[in-house]
Structures are given as C-alpha cells and as structure tokens.
Amino acid sequence: MEPGQIVLIVLVVVLGVLALLVISGVRIVTQTKKYVVERLGAYHTTWGVGIHWLIPFVDRVVSVVSLKEQVKDFDPQAVITKDNVTMQIDTIVFYQVTDPKLYAYGVENPILAIEALSATTLRNILGDLELDTSLTSRDIINTKMRHILDDATDKWGIKVNRVEVKNIMPPKDIRDSMEKQMRAERERRQTILIAEGEKRAKILEAEGINESIILKAQADKQQVILNAEAQAESIRQLKEAEALGIKLIKEAAPDAAVLQIKAYEALAKLAEGQATKIVVPSNLADLAGTVTALTEVIQSGKETTKK
C-alpha cells in the first residue's frame, strides 16, 4: 500500500470520527424541557427550546428538567393527634419546577426531600389538632401544608401549587365507635322525624275536625235562615192571597142568595170532615139575613168611598 493511500485512509477515518463527534454533540430541546449543562465540571448554561451543540469531552448535560406540573402521591404516614390518637394519612402534592439550575444543584433528591418535608409538616399540623377537628379540617390542613412546602422548596427551584389530603384512616376501634355513634345519631333523627310526623298528622286531623264543625254550624245556620225566609215568604203570599180574595168579594158585590148558598157549601164541607159532632145554630135561617145585612153595609161603604 502506497504512503498516499495510507494518508488518505487516515484522513478519512479522522474526518469520520470528527463527524460522529459533531453529530453526537447535537441536542434538540423540546418545549417542556430544560437542559442543565456543565463545562469542565462547573455550571455553564441552561438550554431552552431549540438545537444546541454539546462540545465533546468538555460539556456535559447534568440534568434534563421537565417544566410540566407534576403529581406525587406519597405513601400513608403515621400521625399522632393532640388527643393521642394514631392514624394513617396520605397526601398528594402538585408541584412544578420553576428554576432548573436550583432544581439540579439545590438538593440531592428533590422528590425524596419533598416527601420527608411533607411527612414532618403533616405531623406538626396534626399534632395541634384533635381527632374530631382533624377529620373535619381538610381545607385547613391542605392550606397550611401548601404554604410551608412552598416556602421550603423555593430554594430548590420548585413551586408547590397544591397539597391534598387524600385519606385519613383512624384506628379500627375508633372507626367502629364512630360508626356506632353515627348509627345512633341517624336513629335519633329518624325517631324525631317520626314523632314530628305523627304530631303534624294529629294537628292536621284536629284542624280538619274543627273546620268540619265550623262548616256544619255555618250550614245549619244558613239552613235555618233560609227556612225562616221561606216561611215568611209563604205567610206573606198567603196573606196577599186572602187580601186579594176579600178584595174580589167586595168587587163582586154578592147578593143574599149567593151568600146563603156559600154558607150552605161551607156547612157541607164542614160535615165532610172527621168530626163526630157538628153544632148547627138554631137560627140558621137568620144567617142569610145577617149575611145580607153585612153585604148591604159593605156596598154602602163602597158607594161612600166612590163619592
């Protein structure tokens, strides 16, 4: 092999190695990532979105940091309340990296640090609360933990957005006693509701009877009034009919023969009745004369009135 060919081969190999080194140093950073780069062992820069070149054997990517909000569900922690009740509580932390440099150099293991800090903070908060208060104060616990964790993780380049207490599990005997208490409370409420319902039903029944009595009394009163009015109207019409009959008799001016016949007819109707005895006046013959005299008196009064 000639020396020129050897030099050419070496040159090609060197160029190929250089090309591989150049290509291997190319880095593409996406939208939600940050690259923390060291040069010769010291912090150099933080790469954002775009194409970057890493100098081989000089630069090194220390950490690739995600800027998305992340969720960490921590295992249950044993916590003792103010009234010496031990219970298990697990939390969920929502956090986001705001400074990739601090996140890479602030603490050795940020997630482990947040978990330890969350456990100690939870013990401190629950240690000042009694069992009943801790079971009904989730919002207070969440708010206090978020403030404490957020302040503590600022120097690590982490922003704690939200902390949620997922489960609070008291001991089994406490849960059993709470269940019995809750069952007794439900039974008490049920008894009260039944008693109130029966009371309301009796009140409504009494009100219905009272209204029925009042309505019946008003109906009886109205019936009496209507009967009285009907009777009064009947008497009035009867009297008007009698007056009209007398008036017609006066206008007809009956003679003695007619009056005598009418008298006989009246006696005949009287005889048709159920009476067993009928008293007939002895001067029945003079009755016609009396009637005639009365007729003349009526006629004379009528003539005087016309004059």
PDB file of C-alpha atoms in Angstrom:
ATOM      1  CA  MET A   1       0.000   0.000   0.000  1.00  0.00           C
ATOM      2  CA  GLU A   2       1.411   3.326  -1.002  1.00  0.00           C
ATOM      3  CA  PRO A   3       2.000   6.078   1.560  1.00  0.00           C
ATOM      4  CA  GLY A   4      -0.507   8.370  -0.159  1.00  0.00           C
ATOM      5  CA  GLN A   5      -3.241   5.801   0.204  1.00  0.00           C
ATOM      6  CA  ILE A   6      -2.413   5.329   3.889  1.00  0.00           C
ATOM      7  CA  VAL A   7      -2.588   9.062   4.496  1.00  0.00           C
ATOM      8  CA  LEU A   8      -5.897   9.207   2.652  1.00  0.00           C
ATOM      9  CA  ILE A   9      -7.347   6.403   4.750  1.00  0.00           C
ATOM     10  CA  VAL A  10      -6.191   8.012   7.978  1.00  0.00           C
ATOM     11  CA  LEU A  11      -7.633  11.329   6.872  1.00  0.00           C
ATOM     12  CA  VAL A  12     -10.998   9.703   6.066  1.00  0.00           C
ATOM     13  CA  VAL A  13     -11.065   7.955   9.431  1.00  0.00           C
ATOM     14  CA  VAL A  14     -10.235  11.159  11.265  1.00  0.00           C
ATOM     15  CA  LEU A  15     -12.909  13.072   9.365  1.00  0.00           C
ATOM     16  CA  GLY A  16     -15.422  10.307  10.103  1.00  0.00           C
ATOM     17  CA  VAL A  17     -14.611  10.378  13.804  1.00  0.00           C
ATOM     18  CA  LEU A  18     -14.906  14.166  13.828  1.00  0.00           C
ATOM     19  CA  ALA A  19     -18.260  13.943  12.028  1.00  0.00           C
ATOM     20  CA  LEU A  20     -19.503  11.391  14.561  1.00  0.00           C
ATOM     21  CA  LEU A  21     -18.362  13.613  17.419  1.00  0.00           C
ATOM     22  CA  VAL A  22     -20.116  16.619  15.887  1.00  0.00           C
ATOM     23  CA  ILE A  23     -23.312  14.676  15.260  1.00  0.00           C
ATOM     24  CA  SER A  24     -23.279  13.115  18.711  1.00  0.00           C
ATOM     25  CA  GLY A  25     -22.980  16.551  20.291  1.00  0.00           C
ATOM     26  CA  VAL A  26     -26.205  17.848  18.692  1.00  0.00           C
ATOM     27  CA  ARG A  27     -29.097  18.207  21.157  1.00  0.00           C
ATOM     28  CA  ILE A  28     -32.704  19.196  20.385  1.00  0.00           C
ATOM     29  CA  VAL A  29     -34.588  20.656  23.352  1.00  0.00           C
ATOM     30  CA  THR A  30     -38.396  20.423  23.238  1.00  0.00           C
ATOM     31  CA  GLN A  31     -40.982  22.873  24.508  1.00  0.00           C
ATOM     32  CA  THR A  32     -41.466  21.486  28.033  1.00  0.00           C
ATOM     33  CA  LYS A  33     -37.828  20.587  28.801  1.00  0.00           C
ATOM     34  CA  LYS A  34     -34.765  22.376  30.098  1.00  0.00           C
ATOM     35  CA  TYR A  35     -31.175  21.070  29.888  1.00  0.00           C
ATOM     36  CA  VAL A  36     -28.676  21.990  32.602  1.00  0.00           C
ATOM     37  CA  VAL A  37     -25.172  21.919  31.080  1.00  0.00           C
ATOM     38  CA  GLU A  38     -21.782  21.808  32.808  1.00  0.00           C
ATOM     39  CA  ARG A  39     -18.476  22.703  31.195  1.00  0.00           C
ATOM     40  CA  LEU A  40     -15.374  21.137  32.674  1.00  0.00           C
ATOM     41  CA  GLY A  41     -17.301  20.211  35.814  1.00  0.00           C
ATOM     42  CA  ALA A  42     -18.840  23.661  36.506  1.00  0.00           C
ATOM     43  CA  TYR A  43     -22.278  25.006  35.684  1.00  0.00           C
ATOM     44  CA  HIS A  44     -22.208  26.527  32.234  1.00  0.00           C
ATOM     45  CA  THR A  45     -25.765  27.277  30.994  1.00  0.00           C
ATOM     46  CA  THR A  46     -29.363  26.114  30.762  1.00  0.00           C
ATOM     47  CA  TRP A  47     -30.620  25.226  27.312  1.00  0.00           C
ATOM     48  CA  GLY A  48     -34.124  26.136  26.249  1.00  0.00           C
ATOM     49  CA  VAL A  49     -36.165  25.213  23.175  1.00  0.00           C
ATOM     50  CA  GLY A  50     -34.089  24.725  20.020  1.00  0.00           C
ATOM     51  CA  ILE A  51     -30.993  22.966  18.590  1.00  0.00           C
ATOM     52  CA  HIS A  52     -27.798  23.050  20.662  1.00  0.00           C
ATOM     53  CA  TRP A  53     -24.326  21.577  20.289  1.00  0.00           C
ATOM     54  CA  LEU A  54     -22.538  19.878  23.126  1.00  0.00           C
ATOM     55  CA  ILE A  55     -18.746  20.056  22.934  1.00  0.00           C
ATOM     56  CA  PRO A  56     -17.485  16.503  23.323  1.00  0.00           C
ATOM     57  CA  PHE A  57     -15.348  15.764  26.382  1.00  0.00           C
ATOM     58  CA  VAL A  58     -15.871  19.347  27.568  1.00  0.00           C
ATOM     59  CA  ASP A  59     -19.611  19.889  28.079  1.00  0.00           C
ATOM     60  CA  ARG A  60     -21.970  17.537  29.899  1.00  0.00           C
ATOM     61  CA  VAL A  61     -25.735  17.532  30.359  1.00  0.00           C
ATOM     62  CA  VAL A  62     -26.208  17.279  34.121  1.00  0.00           C
ATOM     63  CA  SER A  63     -29.991  17.204  34.282  1.00  0.00           C
ATOM     64  CA  VAL A  64     -32.991  17.197  31.965  1.00  0.00           C
ATOM     65  CA  VAL A  65     -35.786  19.024  33.782  1.00  0.00           C
ATOM     66  CA  SER A  66     -39.476  18.877  32.860  1.00  0.00           C
ATOM     67  CA  LEU A  67     -41.420  22.139  33.225  1.00  0.00           C
ATOM     68  CA  LYS A  68     -44.818  20.426  33.397  1.00  0.00           C
ATOM     69  CA  GLU A  69     -46.797  20.367  36.619  1.00  0.00           C
ATOM     70  CA  GLN A  70     -46.126  17.029  38.262  1.00  0.00           C
ATOM     71  CA  VAL A  71     -48.085  14.985  40.794  1.00  0.00           C
ATOM     72  CA  LYS A  72     -46.570  12.912  43.551  1.00  0.00           C
ATOM     73  CA  ASP A  73     -48.699  10.572  45.654  1.00  0.00           C
ATOM     74  CA  PHE A  74     -46.880   9.840  48.902  1.00  0.00           C
ATOM     75  CA  ASP A  75     -47.370   6.728  50.992  1.00  0.00           C
ATOM     76  CA  PRO A  76     -49.511   6.935  54.167  1.00  0.00           C
ATOM     77  CA  GLN A  77     -47.762   8.449  57.163  1.00  0.00           C
ATOM     78  CA  ALA A  78     -48.387   7.596  60.831  1.00  0.00           C
ATOM     79  CA  VAL A  79     -49.538  10.747  62.622  1.00  0.00           C
ATOM     80  CA  ILE A  80     -50.429  11.280  66.299  1.00  0.00           C
ATOM     81  CA  THR A  81     -53.141  13.835  67.058  1.00  0.00           C
ATOM     82  CA  LYS A  82     -53.359  16.153  70.036  1.00  0.00           C
ATOM     83  CA  ASP A  83     -55.567  13.681  71.936  1.00  0.00           C
ATOM     84  CA  ASN A  84     -53.036  10.848  71.353  1.00  0.00           C
ATOM     85  CA  VAL A  85     -54.820   9.024  68.535  1.00  0.00           C
ATOM     86  CA  THR A  86     -52.548   7.436  65.928  1.00  0.00           C
ATOM     87  CA  MET A  87     -53.883   7.400  62.394  1.00  0.00           C
ATOM     88  CA  GLN A  88     -52.613   6.992  58.851  1.00  0.00           C
ATOM     89  CA  ILE A  89     -52.718   9.944  56.428  1.00  0.00           C
ATOM     90  CA  ASP A  90     -51.546  10.044  52.824  1.00  0.00           C
ATOM     91  CA  THR A  91     -51.119  13.201  50.780  1.00  0.00           C
ATOM     92  CA  ILE A  92     -50.840  14.260  47.154  1.00  0.00           C
ATOM     93  CA  VAL A  93     -48.507  17.119  46.183  1.00  0.00           C
ATOM     94  CA  PHE A  94     -48.813  19.062  42.921  1.00  0.00           C
ATOM     95  CA  TYR A  95     -45.532  20.842  42.102  1.00  0.00           C
ATOM     96  CA  GLN A  96     -43.711  22.459  39.190  1.00  0.00           C
ATOM     97  CA  VAL A  97     -40.041  23.237  38.527  1.00  0.00           C
ATOM     98  CA  THR A  98     -39.501  26.963  38.101  1.00  0.00           C
ATOM     99  CA  ASP A  99     -35.670  27.138  38.173  1.00  0.00           C
ATOM    100  CA  PRO A 100     -33.842  24.184  36.536  1.00  0.00           C
ATOM    101  CA  LYS A 101     -30.443  25.282  37.929  1.00  0.00           C
ATOM    102  CA  LEU A 102     -31.668  25.328  41.537  1.00  0.00           C
ATOM    103  CA  TYR A 103     -33.523  22.065  40.949  1.00  0.00           C
ATOM    104  CA  ALA A 104     -30.307  20.409  39.727  1.00  0.00           C
ATOM    105  CA  TYR A 105     -27.992  21.814  42.422  1.00  0.00           C
ATOM    106  CA  GLY A 106     -30.293  22.682  45.334  1.00  0.00           C
ATOM    107  CA  VAL A 107     -30.870  19.246  46.839  1.00  0.00           C
ATOM    108  CA  GLU A 108     -29.622  15.750  46.047  1.00  0.00           C
ATOM    109  CA  ASN A 109     -33.078  14.155  45.596  1.00  0.00           C
ATOM    110  CA  PRO A 110     -35.851  16.788  45.345  1.00  0.00           C
ATOM    111  CA  ILE A 111     -38.742  14.301  45.387  1.00  0.00           C
ATOM    112  CA  LEU A 112     -37.417  12.493  48.444  1.00  0.00           C
ATOM    113  CA  ALA A 113     -36.844  15.844  50.131  1.00  0.00           C
ATOM    114  CA  ILE A 114     -40.443  16.916  49.424  1.00  0.00           C
ATOM    115  CA  GLU A 115     -41.758  13.616  50.771  1.00  0.00           C
ATOM    116  CA  ALA A 116     -39.769  13.929  54.010  1.00  0.00           C
ATOM    117  CA  LEU A 117     -40.749  17.557  54.412  1.00  0.00           C
ATOM    118  CA  SER A 118     -44.410  16.687  53.754  1.00  0.00           C
ATOM    119  CA  ALA A 119     -44.348  13.969  56.441  1.00  0.00           C
ATOM    120  CA  THR A 120     -42.803  16.197  59.114  1.00  0.00           C
ATOM    121  CA  THR A 121     -45.102  19.103  58.261  1.00  0.00           C
ATOM    122  CA  LEU A 122     -48.148  16.852  58.441  1.00  0.00           C
ATOM    123  CA  ARG A 123     -47.083  15.562  61.874  1.00  0.00           C
ATOM    124  CA  ASN A 124     -46.605  19.103  63.155  1.00  0.00           C
ATOM    125  CA  ILE A 125     -50.022  20.255  61.929  1.00  0.00           C
ATOM    126  CA  LEU A 126     -51.942  17.198  63.137  1.00  0.00           C
ATOM    127  CA  GLY A 127     -50.156  17.320  66.479  1.00  0.00           C
ATOM    128  CA  ASP A 128     -52.022  20.554  67.259  1.00  0.00           C
ATOM    129  CA  LEU A 129     -55.453  19.175  66.281  1.00  0.00           C
ATOM    130  CA  GLU A 130     -57.752  16.712  67.998  1.00  0.00           C
ATOM    131  CA  LEU A 131     -59.228  13.736  66.161  1.00  0.00           C
ATOM    132  CA  ASP A 132     -62.678  15.220  65.505  1.00  0.00           C
ATOM    133  CA  THR A 133     -61.149  18.509  64.348  1.00  0.00           C
ATOM    134  CA  SER A 134     -58.656  16.810  62.038  1.00  0.00           C
ATOM    135  CA  LEU A 135     -61.422  14.802  60.362  1.00  0.00           C
ATOM    136  CA  THR A 136     -63.358  17.979  59.512  1.00  0.00           C
ATOM    137  CA  SER A 137     -60.439  20.345  58.754  1.00  0.00           C
ATOM    138  CA  ARG A 138     -59.048  19.056  55.461  1.00  0.00           C
ATOM    139  CA  ASP A 139     -59.036  22.538  53.912  1.00  0.00           C
ATOM    140  CA  ILE A 140     -57.083  23.975  56.839  1.00  0.00           C
ATOM    141  CA  ILE A 141     -54.529  21.140  56.688  1.00  0.00           C
ATOM    142  CA  ASN A 142     -54.161  21.492  52.892  1.00  0.00           C
ATOM    143  CA  THR A 143     -53.632  25.253  53.089  1.00  0.00           C
ATOM    144  CA  LYS A 144     -51.059  25.108  55.883  1.00  0.00           C
ATOM    145  CA  MET A 145     -49.089  22.344  54.181  1.00  0.00           C
ATOM    146  CA  ARG A 146     -49.034  24.157  50.853  1.00  0.00           C
ATOM    147  CA  HIS A 147     -47.683  27.366  52.418  1.00  0.00           C
ATOM    148  CA  ILE A 148     -44.985  25.538  54.406  1.00  0.00           C
ATOM    149  CA  LEU A 149     -43.872  23.333  51.499  1.00  0.00           C
ATOM    150  CA  ASP A 150     -43.916  26.219  49.036  1.00  0.00           C
ATOM    151  CA  ASP A 151     -41.685  28.360  51.261  1.00  0.00           C
ATOM    152  CA  ALA A 152     -39.279  25.488  51.915  1.00  0.00           C
ATOM    153  CA  THR A 153     -38.920  24.432  48.256  1.00  0.00           C
ATOM    154  CA  ASP A 154     -38.278  27.884  46.803  1.00  0.00           C
ATOM    155  CA  LYS A 155     -34.511  27.422  47.241  1.00  0.00           C
ATOM    156  CA  TRP A 156     -34.785  24.152  45.321  1.00  0.00           C
ATOM    157  CA  GLY A 157     -36.389  25.837  42.299  1.00  0.00           C
ATOM    158  CA  ILE A 158     -39.757  24.136  42.970  1.00  0.00           C
ATOM    159  CA  LYS A 159     -43.190  25.736  43.191  1.00  0.00           C
ATOM    160  CA  VAL A 160     -45.776  23.770  45.215  1.00  0.00           C
ATOM    161  CA  ASN A 161     -49.145  24.602  43.672  1.00  0.00           C
ATOM    162  CA  ARG A 162     -51.441  22.413  45.716  1.00  0.00           C
ATOM    163  CA  VAL A 163     -51.473  19.851  48.520  1.00  0.00           C
ATOM    164  CA  GLU A 164     -54.391  17.486  49.123  1.00  0.00           C
ATOM    165  CA  VAL A 165     -55.032  15.094  52.000  1.00  0.00           C
ATOM    166  CA  LYS A 166     -56.348  12.013  50.234  1.00  0.00           C
ATOM    167  CA  ASN A 167     -57.206   9.621  53.073  1.00  0.00           C
ATOM    168  CA  ILE A 168     -57.450   9.919  56.846  1.00  0.00           C
ATOM    169  CA  MET A 169     -57.669   6.489  58.455  1.00  0.00           C
ATOM    170  CA  PRO A 170     -58.134   6.354  62.251  1.00  0.00           C
ATOM    171  CA  PRO A 171     -57.586   3.050  64.098  1.00  0.00           C
ATOM    172  CA  LYS A 172     -60.189   0.316  63.675  1.00  0.00           C
ATOM    173  CA  ASP A 173     -61.644   0.678  67.185  1.00  0.00           C
ATOM    174  CA  ILE A 174     -62.055   4.413  66.632  1.00  0.00           C
ATOM    175  CA  ARG A 175     -63.749   3.765  63.289  1.00  0.00           C
ATOM    176  CA  ASP A 176     -66.094   1.248  64.922  1.00  0.00           C
ATOM    177  CA  SER A 177     -67.059   3.666  67.692  1.00  0.00           C
ATOM    178  CA  MET A 178     -67.575   6.458  65.142  1.00  0.00           C
ATOM    179  CA  GLU A 179     -69.792   4.178  63.082  1.00  0.00           C
ATOM    180  CA  LYS A 180     -71.859   3.283  66.154  1.00  0.00           C
ATOM    181  CA  GLN A 181     -72.156   6.947  67.049  1.00  0.00           C
ATOM    182  CA  MET A 182     -73.218   7.807  63.521  1.00  0.00           C
ATOM    183  CA  ARG A 183     -75.776   4.977  63.522  1.00  0.00           C
ATOM    184  CA  ALA A 184     -77.179   6.170  66.875  1.00  0.00           C
ATOM    185  CA  GLU A 185     -77.408   9.714  65.524  1.00  0.00           C
ATOM    186  CA  ARG A 186     -79.291   8.509  62.440  1.00  0.00           C
ATOM    187  CA  GLU A 187     -81.710   6.509  64.607  1.00  0.00           C
ATOM    188  CA  ARG A 188     -82.257   9.540  66.829  1.00  0.00           C
ATOM    189  CA  ARG A 189     -83.017  11.711  63.821  1.00  0.00           C
ATOM    190  CA  GLN A 190     -85.366   9.034  62.479  1.00  0.00           C
ATOM    191  CA  THR A 191     -87.237   8.897  65.810  1.00  0.00           C
ATOM    192  CA  ILE A 192     -87.539  12.669  65.872  1.00  0.00           C
ATOM    193  CA  LEU A 193     -88.830  12.757  62.300  1.00  0.00           C
ATOM    194  CA  ILE A 194     -91.419  10.044  63.043  1.00  0.00           C
ATOM    195  CA  ALA A 195     -92.598  11.872  66.185  1.00  0.00           C
ATOM    196  CA  GLU A 196     -92.832  15.160  64.300  1.00  0.00           C
ATOM    197  CA  GLY A 197     -94.785  13.433  61.529  1.00  0.00           C
ATOM    198  CA  GLU A 198     -97.279  11.915  63.988  1.00  0.00           C
ATOM    199  CA  LYS A 199     -97.620  15.249  65.755  1.00  0.00           C
ATOM    200  CA  ARG A 200     -98.262  17.026  62.479  1.00  0.00           C
ATOM    201  CA  ALA A 201    -100.802  14.391  61.447  1.00  0.00           C
ATOM    202  CA  LYS A 202    -102.734  14.808  64.718  1.00  0.00           C
ATOM    203  CA  ILE A 203    -102.666  18.576  64.362  1.00  0.00           C
ATOM    204  CA  LEU A 204    -103.977  18.344  60.814  1.00  0.00           C
ATOM    205  CA  GLU A 205    -106.668  15.891  61.904  1.00  0.00           C
ATOM    206  CA  ALA A 206    -107.784  18.209  64.740  1.00  0.00           C
ATOM    207  CA  GLU A 207    -107.783  21.171  62.381  1.00  0.00           C
ATOM    208  CA  GLY A 208    -109.879  19.176  59.908  1.00  0.00           C
ATOM    209  CA  ILE A 209    -112.427  18.237  62.602  1.00  0.00           C
ATOM    210  CA  ASN A 210    -112.583  21.847  63.786  1.00  0.00           C
ATOM    211  CA  GLU A 211    -113.115  23.148  60.274  1.00  0.00           C
ATOM    212  CA  SER A 212    -115.769  20.477  59.686  1.00  0.00           C
ATOM    213  CA  ILE A 213    -117.661  21.528  62.825  1.00  0.00           C
ATOM    214  CA  ILE A 214    -117.466  25.182  61.840  1.00  0.00           C
ATOM    215  CA  LEU A 215    -118.660  24.474  58.312  1.00  0.00           C
ATOM    216  CA  LYS A 216    -121.530  22.301  59.598  1.00  0.00           C
ATOM    217  CA  ALA A 217    -122.596  25.039  62.032  1.00  0.00           C
ATOM    218  CA  GLN A 218    -122.498  27.603  59.246  1.00  0.00           C
ATOM    219  CA  ALA A 219    -124.526  25.276  57.008  1.00  0.00           C
ATOM    220  CA  ASP A 220    -127.142  24.717  59.772  1.00  0.00           C
ATOM    221  CA  LYS A 221    -127.328  28.442  60.377  1.00  0.00           C
ATOM    222  CA  GLN A 222    -127.801  29.109  56.692  1.00  0.00           C
ATOM    223  CA  GLN A 223    -130.493  26.426  56.507  1.00  0.00           C
ATOM    224  CA  VAL A 224    -132.414  27.948  59.439  1.00  0.00           C
ATOM    225  CA  ILE A 225    -132.190  31.374  57.823  1.00  0.00           C
ATOM    226  CA  LEU A 226    -133.449  30.021  54.515  1.00  0.00           C
ATOM    227  CA  ASN A 227    -136.305  28.122  56.209  1.00  0.00           C
ATOM    228  CA  ALA A 228    -137.327  31.251  58.089  1.00  0.00           C
ATOM    229  CA  GLU A 229    -137.192  33.326  54.935  1.00  0.00           C
ATOM    230  CA  ALA A 230    -139.231  30.691  53.065  1.00  0.00           C
ATOM    231  CA  GLN A 231    -141.822  30.535  55.842  1.00  0.00           C
ATOM    232  CA  ALA A 232    -142.052  34.328  55.967  1.00  0.00           C
ATOM    233  CA  GLU A 233    -142.470  34.435  52.221  1.00  0.00           C
ATOM    234  CA  SER A 234    -145.153  31.761  52.403  1.00  0.00           C
ATOM    235  CA  ILE A 235    -147.079  33.681  55.076  1.00  0.00           C
ATOM    236  CA  ARG A 236    -146.759  36.871  53.096  1.00  0.00           C
ATOM    237  CA  GLN A 237    -148.060  35.263  49.924  1.00  0.00           C
ATOM    238  CA  LEU A 238    -150.935  33.630  51.918  1.00  0.00           C
ATOM    239  CA  LYS A 239    -151.930  36.948  53.407  1.00  0.00           C
ATOM    240  CA  GLU A 240    -151.740  38.584  49.995  1.00  0.00           C
ATOM    241  CA  ALA A 241    -153.996  35.834  48.629  1.00  0.00           C
ATOM    242  CA  GLU A 242    -156.512  36.338  51.474  1.00  0.00           C
ATOM    243  CA  ALA A 243    -156.453  40.080  50.913  1.00  0.00           C
ATOM    244  CA  LEU A 244    -156.943  39.564  47.209  1.00  0.00           C
ATOM    245  CA  GLY A 245    -159.872  37.228  47.909  1.00  0.00           C
ATOM    246  CA  ILE A 246    -161.553  39.770  50.168  1.00  0.00           C
ATOM    247  CA  LYS A 247    -160.963  42.419  47.555  1.00  0.00           C
ATOM    248  CA  LEU A 248    -162.520  40.300  44.840  1.00  0.00           C
ATOM    249  CA  ILE A 249    -165.525  39.554  47.063  1.00  0.00           C
ATOM    250  CA  LYS A 250    -166.015  43.252  47.652  1.00  0.00           C
ATOM    251  CA  GLU A 251    -165.746  43.990  43.947  1.00  0.00           C
ATOM    252  CA  ALA A 252    -168.162  41.182  43.065  1.00  0.00           C
ATOM    253  CA  ALA A 253    -170.939  42.540  45.418  1.00  0.00           C
ATOM    254  CA  PRO A 254    -172.688  39.170  46.025  1.00  0.00           C
ATOM    255  CA  ASP A 255    -176.427  39.171  46.809  1.00  0.00           C
ATOM    256  CA  ALA A 256    -178.177  37.381  49.687  1.00  0.00           C
ATOM    257  CA  ALA A 257    -178.885  34.226  47.703  1.00  0.00           C
ATOM    258  CA  VAL A 258    -175.247  33.755  46.778  1.00  0.00           C
ATOM    259  CA  LEU A 259    -174.127  34.290  50.323  1.00  0.00           C
ATOM    260  CA  GLN A 260    -176.697  31.824  51.613  1.00  0.00           C
ATOM    261  CA  ILE A 261    -175.508  29.222  49.094  1.00  0.00           C
ATOM    262  CA  LYS A 262    -171.880  29.787  50.115  1.00  0.00           C
ATOM    263  CA  ALA A 263    -172.892  29.350  53.739  1.00  0.00           C
ATOM    264  CA  TYR A 264    -174.550  26.054  52.943  1.00  0.00           C
ATOM    265  CA  GLU A 265    -171.459  24.938  50.994  1.00  0.00           C
ATOM    266  CA  ALA A 266    -169.266  25.778  53.981  1.00  0.00           C
ATOM    267  CA  LEU A 267    -171.535  23.725  56.228  1.00  0.00           C
ATOM    268  CA  ALA A 268    -171.386  20.857  53.769  1.00  0.00           C
ATOM    269  CA  LYS A 269    -167.567  20.915  53.755  1.00  0.00           C
ATOM    270  CA  LEU A 270    -167.635  21.045  57.494  1.00  0.00           C
ATOM    271  CA  ALA A 271    -169.828  17.976  57.541  1.00  0.00           C
ATOM    272  CA  GLU A 272    -167.364  16.135  55.321  1.00  0.00           C
ATOM    273  CA  GLY A 273    -164.652  16.449  57.998  1.00  0.00           C
ATOM    274  CA  GLN A 274    -163.712  13.822  60.575  1.00  0.00           C
ATOM    275  CA  ALA A 275    -165.562  15.487  63.431  1.00  0.00           C
ATOM    276  CA  THR A 276    -168.187  13.216  65.047  1.00  0.00           C
ATOM    277  CA  LYS A 277    -170.329  16.118  66.196  1.00  0.00           C
ATOM    278  CA  ILE A 278    -171.460  19.188  64.293  1.00  0.00           C
ATOM    279  CA  VAL A 279    -173.269  22.013  66.035  1.00  0.00           C
ATOM    280  CA  VAL A 280    -175.684  23.818  63.742  1.00  0.00           C
ATOM    281  CA  PRO A 281    -177.116  27.122  65.023  1.00  0.00           C
ATOM    282  CA  SER A 282    -180.865  27.185  65.506  1.00  0.00           C
ATOM    283  CA  ASN A 283    -181.228  30.454  63.739  1.00  0.00           C
ATOM    284  CA  LEU A 284    -179.690  29.147  60.546  1.00  0.00           C
ATOM    285  CA  ALA A 285    -182.485  30.814  58.658  1.00  0.00           C
ATOM    286  CA  ASP A 286    -181.496  34.148  60.107  1.00  0.00           C
ATOM    287  CA  LEU A 287    -177.916  33.607  58.933  1.00  0.00           C
ATOM    288  CA  ALA A 288    -178.782  34.622  55.409  1.00  0.00           C
ATOM    289  CA  GLY A 289    -180.362  37.768  56.708  1.00  0.00           C
ATOM    290  CA  THR A 290    -177.252  38.572  58.688  1.00  0.00           C
ATOM    291  CA  VAL A 291    -175.104  37.999  55.666  1.00  0.00           C
ATOM    292  CA  THR A 292    -177.419  40.182  53.577  1.00  0.00           C
ATOM    293  CA  ALA A 293    -177.110  42.938  56.125  1.00  0.00           C
ATOM    294  CA  LEU A 294    -173.361  42.676  56.040  1.00  0.00           C
ATOM    295  CA  THR A 295    -173.481  42.834  52.258  1.00  0.00           C
ATOM    296  CA  GLU A 296    -175.526  45.990  52.316  1.00  0.00           C
ATOM    297  CA  VAL A 297    -173.097  47.548  54.790  1.00  0.00           C
ATOM    298  CA  ILE A 298    -170.178  46.648  52.505  1.00  0.00           C
ATOM    299  CA  GLN A 299    -171.962  48.066  49.453  1.00  0.00           C
ATOM    300  CA  SER A 300    -172.877  51.263  51.252  1.00  0.00           C
ATOM    301  CA  GLY A 301    -169.276  51.694  52.322  1.00  0.00           C
ATOM    302  CA  LYS A 302    -168.150  51.150  48.750  1.00  0.00           C
ATOM    303  CA  GLU A 303    -170.596  53.796  47.437  1.00  0.00           C
ATOM    304  CA  THR A 304    -169.496  56.249  50.063  1.00  0.00           C
ATOM    305  CA  THR A 305    -165.906  55.703  49.018  1.00  0.00           C
ATOM    306  CA  LYS A 306    -166.792  56.369  45.351  1.00  0.00           C
ATOM    307  CA  LYS A 307    -168.435  59.665  46.263  1.00  0.00           C
TER     308      LYS A 307
END
